[in-house]
Structures are given as structure tokens and as C-alpha cells.
Coordinates of C-alpha atoms in Angstrom, one line a residue:
M1 CA 23.3 21.9 29.8
A2 CA 22.8 23.9 27.0
A3 CA 25.7 22.2 25.2
V4 CA 24.3 19.0 25.6
V5 CA 20.7 20.4 24.4
A6 CA 22.3 22.2 21.5
H7 CA 24.0 18.5 20.5
L8 CA 20.6 16.8 20.8
D9 CA 19.2 19.2 18.7
L10 CA 21.7 18.8 16.0
H11 CA 21.2 15.2 16.0
R12 CA 17.7 15.5 15.3
R13 CA 17.9 17.8 13.0
G14 CA 20.6 15.5 11.1
G15 CA 18.6 12.4 11.4
Y16 CA 15.5 14.4 9.9
A17 CA 17.7 15.6 6.6
V18 CA 18.8 12.1 6.2
Q19 CA 15.1 10.6 6.3
V20 CA 14.0 13.8 3.8
L21 CA 16.9 12.8 1.3
A22 CA 16.1 9.2 1.5
V23 CA 12.2 9.5 0.8
A24 CA 13.6 11.9 -2.1
A25 CA 16.1 9.3 -3.3
L26 CA 13.3 6.5 -3.3
Y27 CA 10.7 8.7 -4.7
Y28 CA 12.9 9.4 -7.9
G29 CA 14.4 6.0 -8.2
A30 CA 10.8 4.6 -8.3
A31 CA 9.7 7.1 -10.7
R32 CA 12.8 6.2 -13.2
L33 CA 11.8 2.3 -12.5
G34 CA 8.4 3.5 -13.6
L35 CA 9.4 5.3 -16.8
L36 CA 11.1 2.2 -18.0
R37 CA 7.7 1.1 -19.6
R38 CA 5.4 4.3 -20.6
L39 CA 2.6 4.6 -23.1
V40 CA 1.6 7.8 -25.1
V41 CA -1.8 8.9 -25.2
E42 CA -2.9 11.8 -27.0
G43 CA 0.8 13.2 -27.0
S44 CA 1.1 12.6 -23.4
V45 CA 3.4 10.3 -21.5
F46 CA 1.9 8.3 -18.7
T47 CA 2.9 5.2 -17.0
P48 CA 0.3 2.5 -16.3
I49 CA 1.7 2.0 -12.9
W50 CA 3.1 5.3 -11.2
P51 CA 5.3 3.5 -8.3
P52 CA 6.4 7.0 -6.6
T53 CA 2.9 7.5 -5.3
G54 CA 3.1 4.6 -3.5
V55 CA 6.3 5.0 -2.2
A56 CA 5.1 8.7 -0.8
V57 CA 2.0 7.7 0.8
A58 CA 4.1 4.7 2.4
A59 CA 7.0 7.2 3.4
L60 CA 4.0 9.5 4.9
L61 CA 2.4 6.8 6.8
V62 CA 5.5 5.6 8.3
F63 CA 7.7 8.5 8.8
G64 CA 5.0 11.1 9.4
L65 CA 3.5 14.0 7.7
A66 CA 7.1 15.7 8.2
C67 CA 8.7 14.1 5.4
W68 CA 6.9 16.0 2.5
P69 CA 10.2 18.0 1.7
G70 CA 11.8 14.7 0.5
I71 CA 8.5 13.7 -1.8
A72 CA 8.6 17.2 -3.2
L73 CA 12.5 16.7 -4.1
G74 CA 12.2 13.7 -5.4
S75 CA 9.0 15.0 -7.7
F76 CA 11.1 18.1 -8.6
F77 CA 13.9 15.7 -10.0
A78 CA 11.4 13.4 -11.4
V79 CA 9.7 16.0 -13.4
L80 CA 12.9 17.7 -14.6
Y81 CA 13.9 14.3 -15.9
L82 CA 10.9 14.6 -18.1
S83 CA 11.0 17.8 -19.2
S84 CA 13.1 20.8 -19.7
P85 CA 13.0 23.4 -16.7
S86 CA 9.7 26.0 -16.8
P87 CA 7.8 27.9 -14.3
D88 CA 4.7 25.3 -14.8
M89 CA 7.0 22.6 -13.5
L90 CA 6.4 23.7 -9.6
G91 CA 3.1 23.3 -10.6
F92 CA 3.5 19.5 -11.3
V93 CA 5.7 19.2 -8.2
F94 CA 2.7 20.7 -6.1
G95 CA 0.3 18.3 -7.2
N96 CA 2.6 15.1 -6.9
T97 CA 3.3 16.2 -3.4
V98 CA -0.1 17.3 -2.2
A99 CA -1.8 14.2 -3.7
P100 CA 0.0 12.1 -1.3
L101 CA -0.5 14.4 1.6
C102 CA -4.3 14.3 0.8
A103 CA -4.2 10.3 0.9
A104 CA -2.2 10.3 4.3
L105 CA -4.4 12.8 5.9
L106 CA -7.9 10.7 4.9
L107 CA -6.2 7.7 6.3
R108 CA -5.4 9.3 9.6
R109 CA -9.1 10.5 10.0
T110 CA -10.2 6.9 9.4
G111 CA -8.1 5.3 12.1
F112 CA -5.8 3.4 9.7
R113 CA -3.6 0.6 10.5
I114 CA -0.3 0.3 8.7
D115 CA -0.6 -3.6 9.0
L116 CA -3.4 -3.7 6.9
A117 CA -5.1 -6.3 9.4
R118 CA -8.9 -5.1 8.8
L119 CA -11.0 -5.1 6.2
R120 CA -11.4 -1.5 6.6
D121 CA -7.9 -0.5 6.4
G122 CA -8.2 -2.0 2.7
L123 CA -10.8 -0.1 2.0
A124 CA -9.8 3.1 3.5
L125 CA -6.5 2.5 1.4
V126 CA -8.2 1.7 -1.9
F127 CA -11.2 4.2 -2.0
L128 CA -9.4 7.3 0.1
G129 CA -5.5 6.9 -0.4
A130 CA -6.0 5.9 -3.8
L131 CA -9.1 6.5 -5.6
T132 CA -10.1 9.8 -3.8
A133 CA -6.5 11.6 -2.9
M134 CA -5.1 10.7 -6.5
L135 CA -7.7 13.1 -8.3
V136 CA -5.8 16.1 -7.1
S137 CA -2.4 15.3 -8.5
S138 CA -4.2 14.0 -11.8
T139 CA -6.5 17.2 -12.2
I140 CA -3.8 19.6 -11.2
G141 CA -1.2 17.8 -13.7
V142 CA -3.6 17.4 -16.5
G143 CA -4.9 20.9 -15.8
L144 CA -1.7 22.4 -16.2
L145 CA -1.0 20.4 -19.5
V146 CA -4.1 22.3 -20.9
L147 CA -3.4 25.9 -19.7
T148 CA 0.0 25.8 -20.8
D149 CA -1.0 24.6 -24.4
K150 CA 0.5 21.3 -24.1
L151 CA -2.5 19.2 -24.5
P152 CA -5.5 20.3 -26.4
A153 CA -8.7 20.8 -24.4
P154 CA -10.9 17.9 -26.2
S155 CA -8.2 15.4 -25.0
F156 CA -8.3 16.5 -21.3
W157 CA -10.6 13.8 -20.0
T158 CA -8.7 10.7 -21.7
V159 CA -5.3 11.8 -20.4
W160 CA -6.8 12.6 -17.3
L161 CA -8.3 8.9 -16.7
A162 CA -4.8 7.8 -17.7
W163 CA -2.9 10.3 -15.2
W164 CA -5.5 9.0 -12.3
V165 CA -5.6 5.4 -12.7
G166 CA -1.9 5.2 -13.0
D167 CA -1.2 7.0 -9.6
A168 CA -4.3 5.2 -8.2
M169 CA -2.1 1.8 -9.1
G170 CA 0.9 3.1 -7.4
V171 CA -0.8 3.4 -4.5
L172 CA -2.6 -0.1 -4.5
I173 CA 0.4 -2.1 -5.7
V174 CA 3.4 -0.3 -4.1
T175 CA 2.1 1.1 -0.9
P176 CA 0.9 -2.3 0.8
L177 CA 4.1 -3.9 -0.3
L178 CA 6.2 -1.1 1.7
L179 CA 4.0 -1.0 4.6
L180 CA 4.6 -4.9 4.6
L181 CA 8.3 -4.7 4.1
Y182 CA 8.2 -2.2 7.0
K183 CA 5.9 -4.9 9.6
S184 CA 7.6 -7.8 8.7
R185 CA 9.7 -9.6 10.7
W186 CA 13.2 -10.5 9.7
P187 CA 14.3 -13.4 8.8
P188 CA 10.8 -14.2 7.8
P189 CA 9.2 -17.8 9.2
L190 CA 9.8 -20.5 7.0
T191 CA 6.2 -21.8 7.5
R192 CA 4.5 -23.6 4.4
W193 CA 7.8 -22.9 2.6
K194 CA 7.0 -26.0 0.2
E195 CA 3.7 -24.3 -0.7
A196 CA 5.5 -21.3 -1.1
T197 CA 8.0 -22.7 -3.8
V198 CA 5.0 -24.4 -5.5
L199 CA 3.0 -21.3 -5.7
A200 CA 6.3 -19.1 -7.1
V201 CA 6.7 -21.8 -9.5
V202 CA 3.3 -21.8 -10.7
A203 CA 3.2 -18.2 -10.8
C204 CA 6.3 -17.9 -13.1
F205 CA 5.0 -20.1 -15.6
L206 CA 1.1 -19.3 -15.4
V207 CA 1.5 -15.2 -15.6
P208 CA 3.6 -14.7 -18.4
L209 CA 1.5 -17.3 -20.2
S210 CA -1.5 -15.4 -19.3
A211 CA 0.2 -12.4 -20.2
Y212 CA 1.7 -13.1 -23.4
S213 CA -0.6 -15.4 -24.9
S214 CA -2.3 -14.5 -28.0
L215 CA -5.4 -16.1 -26.7
S216 CA -6.4 -13.5 -24.2
L217 CA -5.9 -15.8 -21.0
L218 CA -5.4 -12.9 -18.3
F219 CA -8.2 -14.3 -16.2
L220 CA -6.2 -17.5 -15.3
V221 CA -4.3 -15.2 -13.0
Y222 CA -7.3 -14.7 -10.9
P223 CA -7.2 -18.1 -9.1
L224 CA -3.2 -17.9 -8.6
I225 CA -4.2 -14.7 -6.9
I226 CA -6.8 -16.2 -4.6
W227 CA -4.7 -18.9 -3.6
A228 CA -1.8 -16.6 -2.7
A229 CA -3.9 -14.4 -0.5
L230 CA -5.8 -17.3 1.1
R231 CA -2.5 -19.0 2.3
F232 CA -0.5 -16.3 2.4
Q233 CA -2.5 -12.9 3.1
L234 CA -0.9 -9.8 2.1
A235 CA 2.6 -10.6 1.3
G236 CA 1.4 -13.7 -1.0
G237 CA -1.4 -11.8 -2.7
M238 CA 0.4 -8.5 -3.2
L239 CA 3.4 -10.0 -4.6
C240 CA 1.6 -12.2 -7.1
A241 CA -0.4 -8.6 -8.2
L242 CA 2.9 -7.1 -8.6
L243 CA 4.3 -9.8 -10.8
T244 CA 1.0 -9.8 -12.7
S245 CA 1.0 -6.3 -13.3
V246 CA 4.7 -6.0 -14.3
L247 CA 4.5 -8.3 -17.0
A248 CA 0.7 -7.4 -18.1
T249 CA 2.6 -3.8 -18.8
L250 CA 5.5 -5.1 -20.5
A251 CA 2.9 -7.2 -22.8
A252 CA 0.9 -4.0 -23.2
T253 CA 3.5 -1.6 -23.9
A254 CA 4.9 -3.9 -26.5
H255 CA 1.6 -4.8 -27.9
V256 CA 1.8 -8.3 -28.0
G257 CA 0.0 -11.3 -26.1
A258 CA -3.5 -10.1 -25.3
F259 CA -3.1 -6.5 -26.2
A260 CA -2.2 -7.1 -29.7
G261 CA -4.2 -5.4 -32.5
L262 CA -5.6 -2.7 -29.9
N263 CA -4.9 1.0 -30.4
R264 CA -3.5 3.1 -27.5
I265 CA -6.7 4.1 -26.2
E266 CA -7.9 0.4 -26.3
V267 CA -4.6 -1.1 -24.8
M268 CA -4.9 1.5 -21.8
A269 CA -8.5 0.8 -20.9
K270 CA -7.8 -2.7 -21.1
L271 CA -4.5 -2.8 -19.0
Q272 CA -5.9 -0.3 -16.5
A273 CA -8.9 -2.5 -15.8
F274 CA -7.1 -5.4 -15.5
N275 CA -4.4 -4.2 -13.2
G276 CA -7.2 -2.3 -11.2
A277 CA -9.4 -5.4 -10.9
M278 CA -6.6 -7.5 -9.9
A279 CA -5.0 -5.3 -7.3
L280 CA -8.1 -5.1 -5.4
T281 CA -8.8 -8.6 -5.5
A282 CA -5.4 -9.1 -4.0
L283 CA -5.8 -6.2 -1.7
L284 CA -9.2 -6.6 -0.3
L285 CA -9.4 -10.7 0.0
S286 CA -5.7 -10.7 1.8
A287 CA -7.4 -7.8 4.3
V288 CA -10.6 -10.0 4.8
I289 CA -8.6 -13.2 5.5
T290 CA -6.0 -11.6 7.9
E291 CA -8.7 -10.1 10.0
Q292 CA -10.8 -13.4 10.3
R293 CA -7.6 -15.2 11.3
N294 CA -6.6 -12.6 13.9
T295 CA -10.2 -12.5 15.3
R296 CA -10.1 -16.3 15.6
R297 CA -6.8 -16.0 17.3
S298 CA -8.6 -13.5 19.7
V299 CA -11.6 -15.8 20.5
E300 CA -9.1 -18.7 21.0
Q301 CA -6.9 -16.7 23.4
A302 CA -10.1 -15.5 25.4
C303 CA -11.2 -19.0 25.5
Q304 CA -8.3 -20.1 27.1
E305 CA -8.0 -17.4 29.5
L306 CA -11.6 -17.9 30.6
V307 CA -10.7 -21.8 31.0
E308 CA -7.7 -20.7 33.2
V309 CA -9.9 -18.6 35.5
L310 CA -12.4 -21.0 36.1
E311 CA -9.7 -23.4 37.0
H312 CA -8.5 -21.3 39.8
L313 CA -11.7 -20.2 40.7
T314 CA -12.9 -24.0 41.4
A315 CA -9.6 -24.2 43.3
G316 CA -10.4 -21.3 45.5
E317 CA -7.8 -19.1 44.2
T318 CA -7.2 -15.8 42.7
P319 CA -7.2 -15.5 39.2
P320 CA -4.0 -14.5 37.6
P321 CA -3.8 -11.1 35.6
R322 CA -4.6 -11.2 32.4
R323 CA -1.7 -11.8 29.8
R324 CA -1.2 -9.3 27.1
T325 CA -0.5 -11.2 23.9
D326 CA -0.4 -10.0 20.1
S327 CA -4.3 -10.8 19.9
D328 CA -5.1 -7.4 21.8
D329 CA -3.9 -5.5 18.9
S330 CA -6.4 -7.8 16.6
P331 CA -10.0 -6.0 15.3
G332 CA -11.5 -7.1 18.7
A333 CA -9.2 -5.3 20.9
R334 CA -8.9 -2.3 23.0
T335 CA -9.6 0.6 20.6
D336 CA -8.7 3.5 22.7
D337 CA -5.3 5.2 23.7
R338 CA -5.5 5.1 27.2
P339 CA -2.4 3.5 28.8
R340 CA -3.0 0.1 30.3
T341 CA -2.4 -0.4 34.1
D342 CA -2.7 -3.2 36.4
T343 CA -5.9 -2.2 37.8
D344 CA -7.2 -2.9 34.0
D345 CA -6.6 -6.8 34.6
R346 CA -8.0 -7.3 38.4
P347 CA -11.4 -8.7 38.5
R348 CA -14.0 -6.1 39.7
Q349 CA -16.0 -7.2 43.0
S350 CA -19.6 -7.1 42.9
G351 CA -21.1 -3.4 43.5
A352 CA -17.6 -2.0 42.9
P353 CA -18.0 1.3 40.7

């Protein structure tokens, strides 16, 4: 028995180590990807979208808080890639690790569901996971730059804003996509594939045109985002948002199209405002549409069950137990954590407690 317990414990430790290393590798890979395009503000390098924060928050929501060493390890190598070894780099690693942990804890307190099927989940991810929790990493990071004389104090707020928005955008765009991949069925259903093909073709034409046109046509992407969210919910809305953000970032860092003739501060402000508004539109609209569809499905299922119960009662038969379906997980379903029993589905007699 002792040998079996030791073997299982070793197996669990091995699985945990693989999980931590996988999170670290994903974090570092996302960091290298984000650093392909960067802006320099007040002598400090930042990225308009910092994907590792999205990877970190998604990992904590899916695997649990125990995977935080992977985030710290990935952050350590990402910081080491940007600068030479120094004692203050541990502070950057601390900030990059604590911020996603705060995001995960705040989301858990609100009853966040990783399928993002409710408006409250979208609002929680925006205002708690992105805008609030990422204050930690930006404040610690920029504060360390000022304390170590790597950044003049008057430039604190400019760099802080760029850092904060970059981290928040990583959560707003990358985290929903990773959660979507985790919850999706594979292979995905091929419903409305003709419309999806048309949407993809229009996006591949319209998004580059809006980003690289000198006429400042960025507003043209919003009807596309709305179309994708209405018809394909989170998958369509966030994929269009990702494509738009990437192409807008490429145009901004190259100072072409809608970003031509602007100084670095103006480029940062315009790009971050556009990315933020677009990501919020895609995420919240997708959540609203998904919640409405789940609610309608729950109502239709309840009506169908009521018809079946009435048919059995009319015939003098005992109604069958209620069937459990996917709609039980919809916004109108049970929210308690008590295990279901057969007695939950039996009709109660008059006067029964």
C-alpha cells in the first residue's frame, strides 16, 4: 500500500511539474510574440498588447492558483530577455506574477464562469480582471523604474498608463480566446460555414484597409465586430478583435495609415483607445448575445417539459423525472453547489414539507 501511495504521489508531482513548465513556456512564448512590435515612450519599451498577462490569467482560471510558479518562471525569463540580470528584476517578476493572481482571485469572488456565457462574466473580466488587477503590475513595474533611476519621475504617469493599458489589453483579448479554446468542442460544428467564410473574406479585406488607409477609417471595423458577435458570439467577436488589434498595432508601430504623422505619445493614445473600445465592444456584446440565447433555450426547454408533464397528468399517468440538459447551466439554472438527487425531480404532494 505504501508503494502504491508513493507511486501516485510521484505521478501527481510529475504532472504538476509538467503543468508548471507548460505555463512557463506559454508565458515566455507569448512575451516573445508581443515584443515583435513595441513602442518607446519616454525611453521605456512597452507593447500595446502584452499577451503574457492574458496567458497567465487564463492559466490560473483553468488550472487553478497552484500554477503560479509557472507564471513567475516565464516572467523571469521574459524580463531577462529584455534586460541584463539585476536585483530589481525580481521586483518586475513579482509584479507580473501578483497581478494575474489578483485577477484570478477577484474573478473567483464574483462567481466567474470561464465559458463567458453571462454578461456579468464579461463585466467582471473587463473591470476586475483587466482594469483593476493590472494596476498592480503597472504600478510596481514603473515604480521600480523610477526608484532605480531608469525613468525620470515626471515621466511616471505616461509610462504607467502605457504599461497598464498594455497589460489590460492582454487580458481583454488573449484570455477570452484561450478560455474559448479550452471550452470548445473539437472538431467544431460546421454550422453557418458559408456565412463564416464570407465574414472571414470581408474581414481580411476591410481590416487592413481601415488600419493602413491614410483616411483614418478605423471606425469601419465596428460593423464587422458587431456582425461577428451577433452571429458567432465570443468566437467570432474575439477573433475579429484579435485580427484588428494585430493589424492596428502593426500600422501604429510603422507610423503608417491612420497613425501617420503622429508623435509617439499620440500614437500610443490613439492605438490604445481604439484597441480598448474595440475589445470592449466585442467582449461585452458577445456575452450579451450568448446570455440571451442561453436564456431563450432554457425557456424553450422548460415549456417543452411543461407540455410533457401536462400530457401525462391529463392521461392520469405519473410525470417522468425531469431530464437534465445543457440548459441547466444557463443563467436561469440552479446556482447552488448541492449535488442533485432523484428527489429533486419528483413532484411534491400538497402539504409536503
